[in-house]
Amino acid sequence: MARPSRRPRSLTAGRAFLLALAIAASAAAQTPTPAQSVDRAGLAARVREEFLRSWRGYREYAWGHDELKPVSRAPKDWNTSTLLMTAVDALDTMLLMGLSREAEETKAYILANLKFDRDMSVQNFEITIRILGGLLSSYEMTGDAGLLRLAEDLGNRLLPVFDSPTGMPYRYVNLRTGKTSGALSNPAEIGTLILEFGTLSRLTKRDVFRDEALNALTALYHRRNETGLVGDQIDVETGQWKSLSSHIGGGIDSYYEYLAKCDHLFHESRCGVMWRESVAAVNRYLADERPDGLWYGEADMKTGRRTATTYGALQAFFPAVLAFTGDLERARRLQDSGRRMWSSNGVEPDTFDYAAMRVVDPGYPLRPEIIESAYYLYHYTGESQYLEMGRDFFEDLQRYCRTDVGYTVLESVVTKKKGDLMPSFFLAETLKYLYLLFAPEALDFDRVVFNTEGHPLKLEP
Ligand code: DMJ
């Protein structure tokens, strides 16, 4: 996969020297430059403080539970028993931020209290990206074997999902009995497992995890239409598509992300081939060149005909993936559109009609994707406009989503009416990507691949 290096490096030494002189001259003439106007260290410190404040809110009102409801100051669990979702999701962010005391306490609590032998049905996708991904990433950062033991136990209990006639996973599995359910699935839930299951195989030297996840991913890919597109609902028992709606939003999004990343993480060239075939179809049928810029809408997977002009907070991951795979030109233009979507109400909505510039779904569940894309674009271009973007997003989050004990979702970006939940991905992703944008030196970007929940996984040697 042709990825851009951190900065464009194609200048000859002579041209680079002349350019350096020109930059030095212009820097002397303009004070301050845009880059200087962004106080990176100050912003990183501020993000860290907000992380700590939110963590303490969870610690005080929801410790031992999955998530915090910061307005009612109460805990929320996803199932009958907790899987400590916020604690597991947040641990590697603490480690990256150098919050050693909090990280040590959290790790000890997880090791003592996280138990997977539970008679309850869980959603394979969510548990994989948040819990399995979080345990693996924290294991790689700390070397604590207890975390890997937990990850392997969880992986074993999730494996029955792949026992379908097509090899594509069922959506739910009972962690104790292995009973599966949920045959109507989607590309995101089928195709967003290979980074975590592949890493588990590498660390445990048991190929079964990686083989099952890769088999599921390719089984899905082979069911794409002749257009190259996939729909957003498929029956994993019959292999029949149940919805022909094709897009890069919820239900499909991270399938593309994992196709793009798995080659890089595991040197798995089959993924690279699948990614290139897929992105060509996405750029042909879903990309929408409009007078105001580049967007990605919806189309019928069989005809490629446009069916909707909707984009949204989830789709905003795509500039990051485009940048990662070398298409900086589209990445920049799509991020510009996303920024316009954010600015039209001061915070981005979950769904936005870009043809009418109108909000369709007004919720904002504290999603990270647009910030993640700013982080990738800053990494690859070094341009201060992405720091400024991140600073503005952070200021808006503080203005509209901050509560006394953490941050909360918005029911409406139009009215700014607050809801009552701090999803675990806010600490795993939203604040992590903001922090890394302002303090990129906290992580060697080129030695990891992030899973879709913001957990960095080390590259296969
Ligand atoms: C996260 O759980 C993951 O980023 C997932 O891929 C999409 N949804 C949320 C964040 O918006």
Short mmCIF file of C-alpha atoms and ligand atoms in Angstrom, two decimals:
data_model
loop_
_atom_site.label_atom_id
_atom_site.label_comp_id
_atom_site.label_asym_id
_atom_site.label_seq_id
_atom_site.Cartn_x
_atom_site.Cartn_y
_atom_site.Cartn_z
CA MET A 1 0.00 0.00 0.00
CA ALA A 2 1.49 3.37 -0.99
CA ARG A 3 1.25 5.52 2.10
CA PRO A 4 2.49 9.09 2.18
CA SER A 5 5.45 9.69 4.45
CA ARG A 6 4.96 12.03 7.39
CA ARG A 7 5.79 15.07 5.27
CA PRO A 8 6.22 15.32 1.48
CA ARG A 9 9.88 14.42 0.87
CA SER A 10 10.17 14.74 -2.88
CA LEU A 11 12.24 17.95 -3.00
CA THR A 12 15.82 17.79 -4.21
CA ALA A 13 18.40 19.05 -1.73
CA GLY A 14 18.96 22.27 -3.71
CA ARG A 15 15.29 23.12 -4.01
CA ALA A 16 14.76 22.26 -0.38
CA PHE A 17 17.54 24.69 0.60
CA LEU A 18 16.01 27.51 -1.48
CA LEU A 19 12.61 26.75 -0.06
CA ALA A 20 14.02 26.82 3.47
CA LEU A 21 15.50 30.27 2.78
CA ALA A 22 12.17 31.49 1.41
CA ILE A 23 10.29 30.12 4.41
CA ALA A 24 12.76 31.71 6.82
CA ALA A 25 12.39 35.07 5.05
CA SER A 26 8.63 34.95 5.06
CA ALA A 27 8.54 33.79 8.70
CA ALA A 28 10.57 36.84 9.65
CA ALA A 29 8.14 39.07 7.76
CA GLN A 30 4.92 37.69 9.29
CA THR A 31 4.42 37.56 13.03
CA PRO A 32 2.92 35.42 14.31
CA THR A 33 2.65 32.64 11.69
CA PRO A 34 -0.54 30.56 11.88
CA ALA A 35 1.46 27.68 13.39
CA GLN A 36 2.72 29.93 16.15
CA SER A 37 -0.81 31.06 16.89
CA VAL A 38 -1.66 27.54 18.06
CA ASP A 39 -0.29 26.83 21.51
CA ARG A 40 0.17 23.08 21.07
CA ALA A 41 1.63 22.43 24.51
CA GLY A 42 -1.05 24.50 26.21
CA LEU A 43 -3.83 22.74 24.30
CA ALA A 44 -2.41 19.28 25.03
CA ALA A 45 -2.30 20.15 28.74
CA ARG A 46 -5.87 21.40 28.59
CA VAL A 47 -7.11 18.22 26.86
CA ARG A 48 -5.31 16.15 29.51
CA GLU A 49 -7.00 18.14 32.27
CA GLU A 50 -10.41 17.59 30.68
CA PHE A 51 -9.67 13.88 30.35
CA LEU A 52 -8.75 13.72 34.02
CA ARG A 53 -11.85 15.65 35.07
CA SER A 54 -14.08 13.33 32.99
CA TRP A 55 -12.28 10.25 34.29
CA ARG A 56 -12.80 11.41 37.87
CA GLY A 57 -16.50 11.89 37.10
CA TYR A 58 -16.68 8.29 35.90
CA ARG A 59 -14.56 7.18 38.88
CA GLU A 60 -16.87 8.88 41.36
CA TYR A 61 -20.30 8.09 39.89
CA ALA A 62 -19.91 5.04 37.66
CA TRP A 63 -16.80 3.16 38.82
CA GLY A 64 -17.20 -0.55 38.13
CA HIS A 65 -19.86 0.06 35.47
CA ASP A 66 -19.78 0.44 31.70
CA GLU A 67 -20.48 4.15 31.23
CA LEU A 68 -21.25 7.40 33.05
CA LYS A 69 -24.46 9.40 32.74
CA PRO A 70 -22.86 12.74 33.61
CA VAL A 71 -26.02 14.81 33.99
CA SER A 72 -27.84 12.46 36.37
CA ARG A 73 -24.47 11.38 37.82
CA ALA A 74 -25.41 7.74 37.54
CA PRO A 75 -23.88 4.61 35.97
CA LYS A 76 -25.08 2.81 32.87
CA ASP A 77 -24.44 -0.84 32.00
CA TRP A 78 -24.97 -2.30 28.56
CA ASN A 79 -26.01 -5.75 29.81
CA THR A 80 -26.99 -7.55 32.98
CA SER A 81 -23.35 -7.55 34.09
CA THR A 82 -20.75 -4.87 33.50
CA LEU A 83 -17.71 -5.38 31.28
CA LEU A 84 -16.04 -2.22 32.67
CA MET A 85 -16.25 -0.67 29.23
CA THR A 86 -15.11 2.87 30.06
CA ALA A 87 -12.22 1.61 32.19
CA VAL A 88 -10.92 -0.75 29.51
CA ASP A 89 -11.49 1.78 26.71
CA ALA A 90 -9.74 4.60 28.61
CA LEU A 91 -6.68 2.75 29.92
CA ASP A 92 -4.36 3.22 26.93
CA THR A 93 -5.31 6.92 26.74
CA MET A 94 -4.13 7.31 30.35
CA LEU A 95 -0.88 5.56 29.47
CA LEU A 96 -0.32 7.85 26.47
CA MET A 97 -1.07 10.92 28.57
CA GLY A 98 1.38 9.82 31.25
CA LEU A 99 -1.33 9.47 33.91
CA SER A 100 0.59 6.67 35.62
CA ARG A 101 -1.24 6.63 38.96
CA GLU A 102 -4.68 6.47 37.34
CA ALA A 103 -3.46 3.88 34.82
CA GLU A 104 -1.99 1.65 37.52
CA GLU A 105 -5.15 1.79 39.62
CA THR A 106 -7.36 1.12 36.58
CA LYS A 107 -5.26 -1.80 35.37
CA ALA A 108 -5.31 -3.39 38.83
CA TYR A 109 -9.08 -2.94 39.01
CA ILE A 110 -9.58 -4.53 35.58
CA LEU A 111 -7.33 -7.49 36.43
CA ALA A 112 -9.21 -8.09 39.68
CA ASN A 113 -12.77 -7.52 38.48
CA LEU A 114 -13.21 -8.10 34.75
CA LYS A 115 -14.82 -11.53 34.26
CA PHE A 116 -16.10 -12.88 30.96
CA ASP A 117 -17.73 -16.05 32.28
CA ARG A 118 -21.15 -14.38 32.17
CA ASP A 119 -24.47 -15.80 31.05
CA MET A 120 -25.25 -12.87 28.76
CA SER A 121 -25.43 -12.17 25.08
CA VAL A 122 -23.06 -9.45 23.83
CA GLN A 123 -22.62 -7.68 20.51
CA ASN A 124 -19.48 -9.15 18.97
CA PHE A 125 -18.49 -5.98 17.07
CA GLU A 126 -18.73 -3.57 20.00
CA ILE A 127 -17.02 -5.93 22.43
CA THR A 128 -14.24 -6.62 19.94
CA ILE A 129 -13.42 -3.01 19.09
CA ARG A 130 -13.76 -1.66 22.64
CA ILE A 131 -12.84 -4.46 25.05
CA LEU A 132 -10.62 -6.78 23.00
CA GLY A 133 -8.95 -3.83 21.28
CA GLY A 134 -8.47 -2.00 24.59
CA LEU A 135 -6.99 -5.03 26.37
CA LEU A 136 -4.58 -5.77 23.52
CA SER A 137 -3.38 -2.21 23.21
CA SER A 138 -2.88 -1.82 26.96
CA TYR A 139 -1.09 -5.17 27.06
CA GLU A 140 1.32 -4.00 24.36
CA MET A 141 1.96 -0.77 26.27
CA THR A 142 2.44 -2.34 29.72
CA GLY A 143 3.57 -5.92 29.04
CA ASP A 144 1.22 -7.10 31.82
CA ALA A 145 0.44 -10.74 30.98
CA GLY A 146 -2.83 -10.57 32.91
CA LEU A 147 -4.25 -8.28 30.22
CA LEU A 148 -3.31 -10.73 27.47
CA ARG A 149 -4.88 -13.61 29.45
CA LEU A 150 -8.12 -11.62 29.63
CA ALA A 151 -7.95 -10.87 25.90
CA GLU A 152 -7.43 -14.53 25.03
CA ASP A 153 -10.28 -15.63 27.29
CA LEU A 154 -12.54 -13.10 25.60
CA GLY A 155 -11.35 -14.12 22.13
CA ASN A 156 -12.16 -17.78 22.88
CA ARG A 157 -15.67 -16.84 23.99
CA LEU A 158 -16.30 -14.73 20.87
CA LEU A 159 -15.13 -17.42 18.41
CA PRO A 160 -18.53 -19.18 18.08
CA VAL A 161 -19.84 -16.17 16.13
CA PHE A 162 -18.04 -17.47 13.04
CA ASP A 163 -19.99 -20.78 13.03
CA SER A 164 -22.39 -19.69 10.29
CA PRO A 165 -22.92 -21.35 6.89
CA THR A 166 -21.00 -18.53 5.17
CA GLY A 167 -18.28 -17.98 7.79
CA MET A 168 -19.53 -14.42 8.28
CA PRO A 169 -20.16 -13.82 11.99
CA TYR A 170 -23.45 -13.66 13.82
CA ARG A 171 -23.95 -10.35 15.62
CA TYR A 172 -24.41 -11.69 19.16
CA VAL A 173 -22.92 -14.44 21.30
CA ASN A 174 -23.58 -15.60 24.84
CA LEU A 175 -20.24 -15.33 26.63
CA ARG A 176 -20.89 -18.44 28.77
CA THR A 177 -22.81 -20.79 26.50
CA GLY A 178 -21.53 -19.71 23.09
CA LYS A 179 -25.10 -19.50 21.78
CA THR A 180 -25.24 -17.13 18.81
CA SER A 181 -28.00 -14.94 17.39
CA GLY A 182 -28.47 -12.10 14.94
CA ALA A 183 -28.11 -13.42 11.40
CA LEU A 184 -29.03 -10.08 9.83
CA SER A 185 -25.75 -8.21 9.95
CA ASN A 186 -23.81 -5.58 8.02
CA PRO A 187 -20.34 -5.03 6.53
CA ALA A 188 -19.06 -3.05 9.52
CA GLU A 189 -19.90 -5.78 12.02
CA ILE A 190 -18.57 -8.51 9.72
CA GLY A 191 -15.46 -6.76 8.48
CA THR A 192 -14.17 -4.90 11.55
CA LEU A 193 -12.54 -7.78 13.40
CA ILE A 194 -9.27 -8.56 11.63
CA LEU A 195 -7.05 -6.00 13.41
CA GLU A 196 -8.01 -7.25 16.89
CA PHE A 197 -8.30 -10.97 16.08
CA GLY A 198 -5.12 -10.85 14.00
CA THR A 199 -3.21 -9.17 16.83
CA LEU A 200 -4.54 -11.77 19.27
CA SER A 201 -3.20 -14.50 16.99
CA ARG A 202 0.20 -12.83 16.77
CA LEU A 203 0.43 -12.49 20.55
CA THR A 204 -0.92 -15.96 21.46
CA LYS A 205 0.59 -17.78 18.46
CA ARG A 206 -2.84 -19.30 17.77
CA ASP A 207 -3.83 -18.74 14.13
CA VAL A 208 -7.51 -19.52 14.65
CA PHE A 209 -8.48 -15.94 15.55
CA ARG A 210 -6.86 -14.38 12.53
CA ASP A 211 -8.00 -17.11 10.14
CA GLU A 212 -11.66 -16.79 11.16
CA ALA A 213 -11.67 -12.99 10.94
CA LEU A 214 -9.86 -12.92 7.58
CA ASN A 215 -12.19 -15.60 6.21
CA ALA A 216 -15.21 -13.51 7.28
CA LEU A 217 -13.76 -10.38 5.69
CA THR A 218 -13.07 -12.08 2.37
CA ALA A 219 -16.46 -13.87 2.40
CA LEU A 220 -18.08 -10.45 2.61
CA TYR A 221 -15.83 -8.91 -0.03
CA HIS A 222 -16.67 -11.70 -2.49
CA ARG A 223 -20.34 -10.82 -2.16
CA ARG A 224 -19.84 -7.26 -3.41
CA ASN A 225 -21.79 -6.35 -6.52
CA GLU A 226 -20.29 -6.03 -10.00
CA THR A 227 -20.20 -2.29 -9.33
CA GLY A 228 -17.72 -3.08 -6.55
CA LEU A 229 -20.12 -1.70 -3.92
CA VAL A 230 -21.60 -3.40 -0.86
CA GLY A 231 -25.01 -2.82 0.72
CA ASP A 232 -25.69 -2.12 4.39
CA GLN A 233 -27.50 -5.29 5.43
CA ILE A 234 -26.71 -8.94 4.68
CA ASP A 235 -27.91 -12.31 5.98
CA VAL A 236 -24.87 -14.25 7.25
CA GLU A 237 -26.70 -17.58 6.87
CA THR A 238 -27.76 -17.23 3.22
CA GLY A 239 -25.27 -14.61 2.06
CA GLN A 240 -28.16 -12.60 0.54
CA TRP A 241 -28.13 -8.82 0.66
CA LYS A 242 -31.11 -7.41 2.57
CA SER A 243 -30.44 -3.73 1.89
CA LEU A 244 -28.89 -2.37 -1.28
CA SER A 245 -28.06 0.99 0.22
CA SER A 246 -24.37 1.72 -0.25
CA HIS A 247 -22.45 4.46 1.57
CA ILE A 248 -19.48 4.99 3.91
CA GLY A 249 -21.59 5.61 7.02
CA GLY A 250 -22.76 3.50 9.95
CA GLY A 251 -23.07 -0.20 9.13
CA ILE A 252 -20.33 -0.06 6.47
CA ASP A 253 -17.72 2.54 7.57
CA SER A 254 -15.08 0.53 9.41
CA TYR A 255 -15.23 -2.37 6.88
CA TYR A 256 -13.39 -0.02 4.53
CA GLU A 257 -11.14 1.20 7.33
CA TYR A 258 -10.00 -2.36 8.12
CA LEU A 259 -9.47 -3.28 4.46
CA ALA A 260 -7.14 -0.27 4.26
CA LYS A 261 -5.29 -1.02 7.49
CA CYS A 262 -4.90 -4.79 7.62
CA ASP A 263 -2.30 -4.93 4.85
CA HIS A 264 -0.21 -2.42 6.75
CA LEU A 265 -0.57 -4.13 10.15
CA PHE A 266 0.05 -7.71 9.01
CA HIS A 267 1.63 -7.38 5.55
CA GLU A 268 -1.50 -9.15 4.32
CA SER A 269 -1.48 -8.30 0.62
CA ARG A 270 -4.96 -9.78 0.04
CA CYS A 271 -6.33 -6.86 2.07
CA GLY A 272 -4.45 -4.37 -0.08
CA VAL A 273 -6.03 -5.82 -3.22
CA MET A 274 -9.51 -5.76 -1.65
CA TRP A 275 -9.01 -2.17 -0.47
CA ARG A 276 -7.91 -0.87 -3.87
CA GLU A 277 -10.81 -2.56 -5.67
CA SER A 278 -13.26 -1.24 -3.09
CA VAL A 279 -12.06 2.34 -2.89
CA ALA A 280 -12.17 2.62 -6.68
CA ALA A 281 -15.90 1.81 -6.56
CA VAL A 282 -16.44 4.15 -3.61
CA ASN A 283 -14.74 6.99 -5.46
CA ARG A 284 -16.65 6.24 -8.63
CA TYR A 285 -20.18 5.95 -7.23
CA LEU A 286 -20.29 7.46 -3.74
CA ALA A 287 -18.00 10.46 -4.12
CA ASP A 288 -20.05 13.51 -5.02
CA GLU A 289 -18.22 16.44 -6.63
CA ARG A 290 -20.32 19.51 -6.00
CA PRO A 291 -19.77 23.22 -6.56
CA ASP A 292 -19.05 23.65 -2.83
CA GLY A 293 -16.59 20.76 -2.62
CA LEU A 294 -16.25 16.99 -2.25
CA TRP A 295 -18.77 14.87 -0.33
CA TYR A 296 -19.56 11.13 -0.18
CA GLY A 297 -23.27 10.25 -0.40
CA GLU A 298 -25.37 7.13 -0.91
CA ALA A 299 -26.02 4.98 -3.97
CA ASP A 300 -27.75 1.76 -4.93
CA MET A 301 -25.13 -1.00 -4.77
CA LYS A 302 -26.41 -2.66 -7.97
CA THR A 303 -26.88 0.31 -10.26
CA GLY A 304 -24.53 2.81 -8.65
CA ARG A 305 -27.31 5.39 -8.96
CA ARG A 306 -27.33 8.17 -6.33
CA THR A 307 -30.06 7.59 -3.72
CA ALA A 308 -29.26 10.22 -1.09
CA THR A 309 -27.03 13.22 -0.51
CA THR A 310 -26.30 12.51 3.14
CA TYR A 311 -23.00 12.65 5.01
CA GLY A 312 -22.49 12.81 8.79
CA ALA A 313 -20.32 12.46 11.87
CA LEU A 314 -19.56 8.76 11.24
CA GLN A 315 -18.56 9.33 7.61
CA ALA A 316 -16.00 11.87 8.83
CA PHE A 317 -13.51 8.99 9.44
CA PHE A 318 -12.92 8.77 5.69
CA PRO A 319 -10.43 11.63 5.28
CA ALA A 320 -8.19 9.78 7.78
CA VAL A 321 -8.37 6.57 5.73
CA LEU A 322 -7.81 8.44 2.47
CA ALA A 323 -4.76 10.17 3.95
CA PHE A 324 -3.46 6.88 5.36
CA THR A 325 -3.68 5.24 1.94
CA GLY A 326 -2.00 8.10 0.10
CA ASP A 327 -4.92 10.09 -1.31
CA LEU A 328 -4.15 13.38 0.39
CA GLU A 329 -5.94 15.37 -2.27
CA ARG A 330 -9.36 13.85 -1.60
CA ALA A 331 -8.63 13.64 2.13
CA ARG A 332 -8.07 17.39 2.39
CA ARG A 333 -11.13 18.31 0.37
CA LEU A 334 -13.43 15.96 2.25
CA GLN A 335 -12.16 17.24 5.59
CA ASP A 336 -12.93 20.79 4.41
CA SER A 337 -16.50 19.68 3.74
CA GLY A 338 -16.72 18.03 7.15
CA ARG A 339 -15.53 21.20 8.75
CA ARG A 340 -18.25 23.15 6.94
CA MET A 341 -20.79 20.63 8.21
CA TRP A 342 -19.49 21.16 11.76
CA SER A 343 -19.49 24.96 11.47
CA SER A 344 -23.01 25.18 10.12
CA ASN A 345 -24.32 24.55 13.65
CA GLY A 346 -21.25 24.88 15.85
CA VAL A 347 -21.10 21.06 16.28
CA GLU A 348 -21.56 18.36 13.62
CA PRO A 349 -24.86 16.44 13.40
CA ASP A 350 -25.05 12.67 12.99
CA THR A 351 -26.68 13.08 9.55
CA PHE A 352 -26.50 16.06 7.23
CA ASP A 353 -27.99 16.63 3.77
CA TYR A 354 -25.11 18.30 1.97
CA ALA A 355 -27.16 19.24 -1.09
CA ALA A 356 -29.60 21.25 1.03
CA MET A 357 -27.02 22.05 3.78
CA ARG A 358 -29.68 20.87 6.22
CA VAL A 359 -29.50 18.79 9.41
CA VAL A 360 -31.27 15.42 9.08
CA ASP A 361 -30.39 13.69 12.38
CA PRO A 362 -29.50 16.44 14.88
CA GLY A 363 -27.83 14.26 17.54
CA TYR A 364 -24.12 14.50 18.42
CA PRO A 365 -22.97 11.48 20.46
CA LEU A 366 -19.49 12.94 21.20
CA ARG A 367 -18.07 11.21 18.14
CA PRO A 368 -14.33 11.34 17.39
CA GLU A 369 -14.10 10.79 13.63
CA ILE A 370 -13.65 14.36 12.41
CA ILE A 371 -10.93 14.93 15.04
CA GLU A 372 -9.25 11.65 14.10
CA SER A 373 -9.12 12.90 10.49
CA ALA A 374 -7.60 16.23 11.60
CA TYR A 375 -4.92 14.24 13.47
CA TYR A 376 -4.06 12.11 10.42
CA LEU A 377 -4.00 15.13 8.12
CA TYR A 378 -1.73 17.02 10.49
CA HIS A 379 0.55 13.99 10.70
CA TYR A 380 0.89 13.69 6.93
CA THR A 381 0.97 17.38 5.97
CA GLY A 382 2.29 19.23 9.03
CA GLU A 383 -0.10 22.07 8.15
CA SER A 384 -1.20 24.27 11.01
CA GLN A 385 -4.73 24.53 9.60
CA TYR A 386 -5.39 21.08 11.10
CA LEU A 387 -4.17 22.19 14.52
CA GLU A 388 -6.48 25.18 14.26
CA MET A 389 -9.34 22.88 13.28
CA GLY A 390 -8.68 20.66 16.30
CA ARG A 391 -8.49 23.67 18.58
CA ASP A 392 -11.86 24.90 17.29
CA PHE A 393 -13.47 21.47 17.70
CA PHE A 394 -12.15 21.29 21.27
CA GLU A 395 -13.46 24.76 22.10
CA ASP A 396 -16.91 23.84 20.73
CA LEU A 397 -16.94 20.62 22.73
CA GLN A 398 -16.19 22.62 25.88
CA ARG A 399 -18.82 25.21 25.00
CA TYR A 400 -21.69 22.81 24.31
CA CYS A 401 -20.99 19.35 25.76
CA ARG A 402 -19.15 20.01 29.03
CA THR A 403 -20.86 19.16 32.32
CA ASP A 404 -19.70 19.47 35.91
CA VAL A 405 -18.48 15.88 35.98
CA GLY A 406 -17.53 15.12 32.38
CA TYR A 407 -18.94 15.56 28.88
CA THR A 408 -22.32 14.59 27.50
CA VAL A 409 -23.95 13.85 24.18
CA LEU A 410 -26.16 16.46 22.52
CA GLU A 411 -29.73 15.55 21.62
CA SER A 412 -29.64 18.34 19.09
CA VAL A 413 -26.82 20.36 17.60
CA VAL A 414 -29.44 22.88 16.51
CA THR A 415 -30.91 23.64 19.95
CA LYS A 416 -27.79 22.39 21.85
CA LYS A 417 -30.09 20.43 24.17
CA LYS A 418 -27.93 18.06 26.20
CA GLY A 419 -28.57 14.35 26.59
CA ASP A 420 -27.19 12.26 29.45
CA LEU A 421 -24.36 9.92 28.44
CA MET A 422 -20.59 9.94 28.14
CA PRO A 423 -19.95 7.03 25.72
CA SER A 424 -16.77 5.08 26.43
CA PHE A 425 -15.32 6.12 23.06
CA PHE A 426 -15.15 9.72 24.27
CA LEU A 427 -12.18 8.76 26.49
CA ALA A 428 -10.86 6.08 24.12
CA GLU A 429 -10.96 8.19 20.98
CA THR A 430 -12.28 11.76 21.08
CA LEU A 431 -9.93 13.05 23.77
CA LYS A 432 -7.10 10.71 22.71
CA TYR A 433 -7.06 12.02 19.14
CA LEU A 434 -7.25 15.62 20.38
CA TYR A 435 -4.33 14.98 22.70
CA LEU A 436 -2.25 13.28 20.01
CA LEU A 437 -3.02 16.09 17.57
CA PHE A 438 -1.47 18.60 19.98
CA ALA A 439 1.18 16.24 21.42
CA PRO A 440 2.06 13.88 18.53
CA GLU A 441 5.36 12.99 20.17
CA ALA A 442 3.42 10.93 22.74
CA LEU A 443 3.16 8.09 20.21
CA ASP A 444 5.26 6.86 17.30
CA PHE A 445 2.52 6.91 14.65
CA ASP A 446 4.56 4.87 12.17
CA ARG A 447 4.93 1.87 14.49
CA VAL A 448 1.23 1.30 15.17
CA VAL A 449 -2.14 1.00 13.50
CA PHE A 450 -5.19 2.31 15.32
CA ASN A 451 -8.20 0.05 15.57
CA THR A 452 -11.55 1.69 14.93
CA GLU A 453 -11.94 2.52 18.62
CA GLY A 454 -8.66 4.47 18.73
CA HIS A 455 -6.57 1.68 20.28
CA PRO A 456 -3.05 1.61 18.79
CA LEU A 457 -1.83 -1.90 17.88
CA LYS A 458 1.82 -2.56 17.16
CA LEU A 459 2.90 -3.39 13.62
CA GLU A 460 3.81 -7.00 12.94
CA PRO A 461 7.62 -7.15 12.84
C1 DMJ B 1 -16.81 4.05 17.87
O1 DMJ B 1 -17.28 3.03 18.66
C2 DMJ B 1 -16.00 3.54 16.73
O2 DMJ B 1 -15.22 4.57 16.21
C3 DMJ B 1 -16.83 2.93 15.63
O3 DMJ B 1 -16.08 2.56 14.51
C4 DMJ B 1 -17.89 3.91 15.18
N1 DMJ B 1 -18.63 4.44 16.27
C5 DMJ B 1 -17.96 4.91 17.45
C6 DMJ B 1 -17.57 6.36 17.43
O4 DMJ B 1 -18.38 7.20 16.75
#
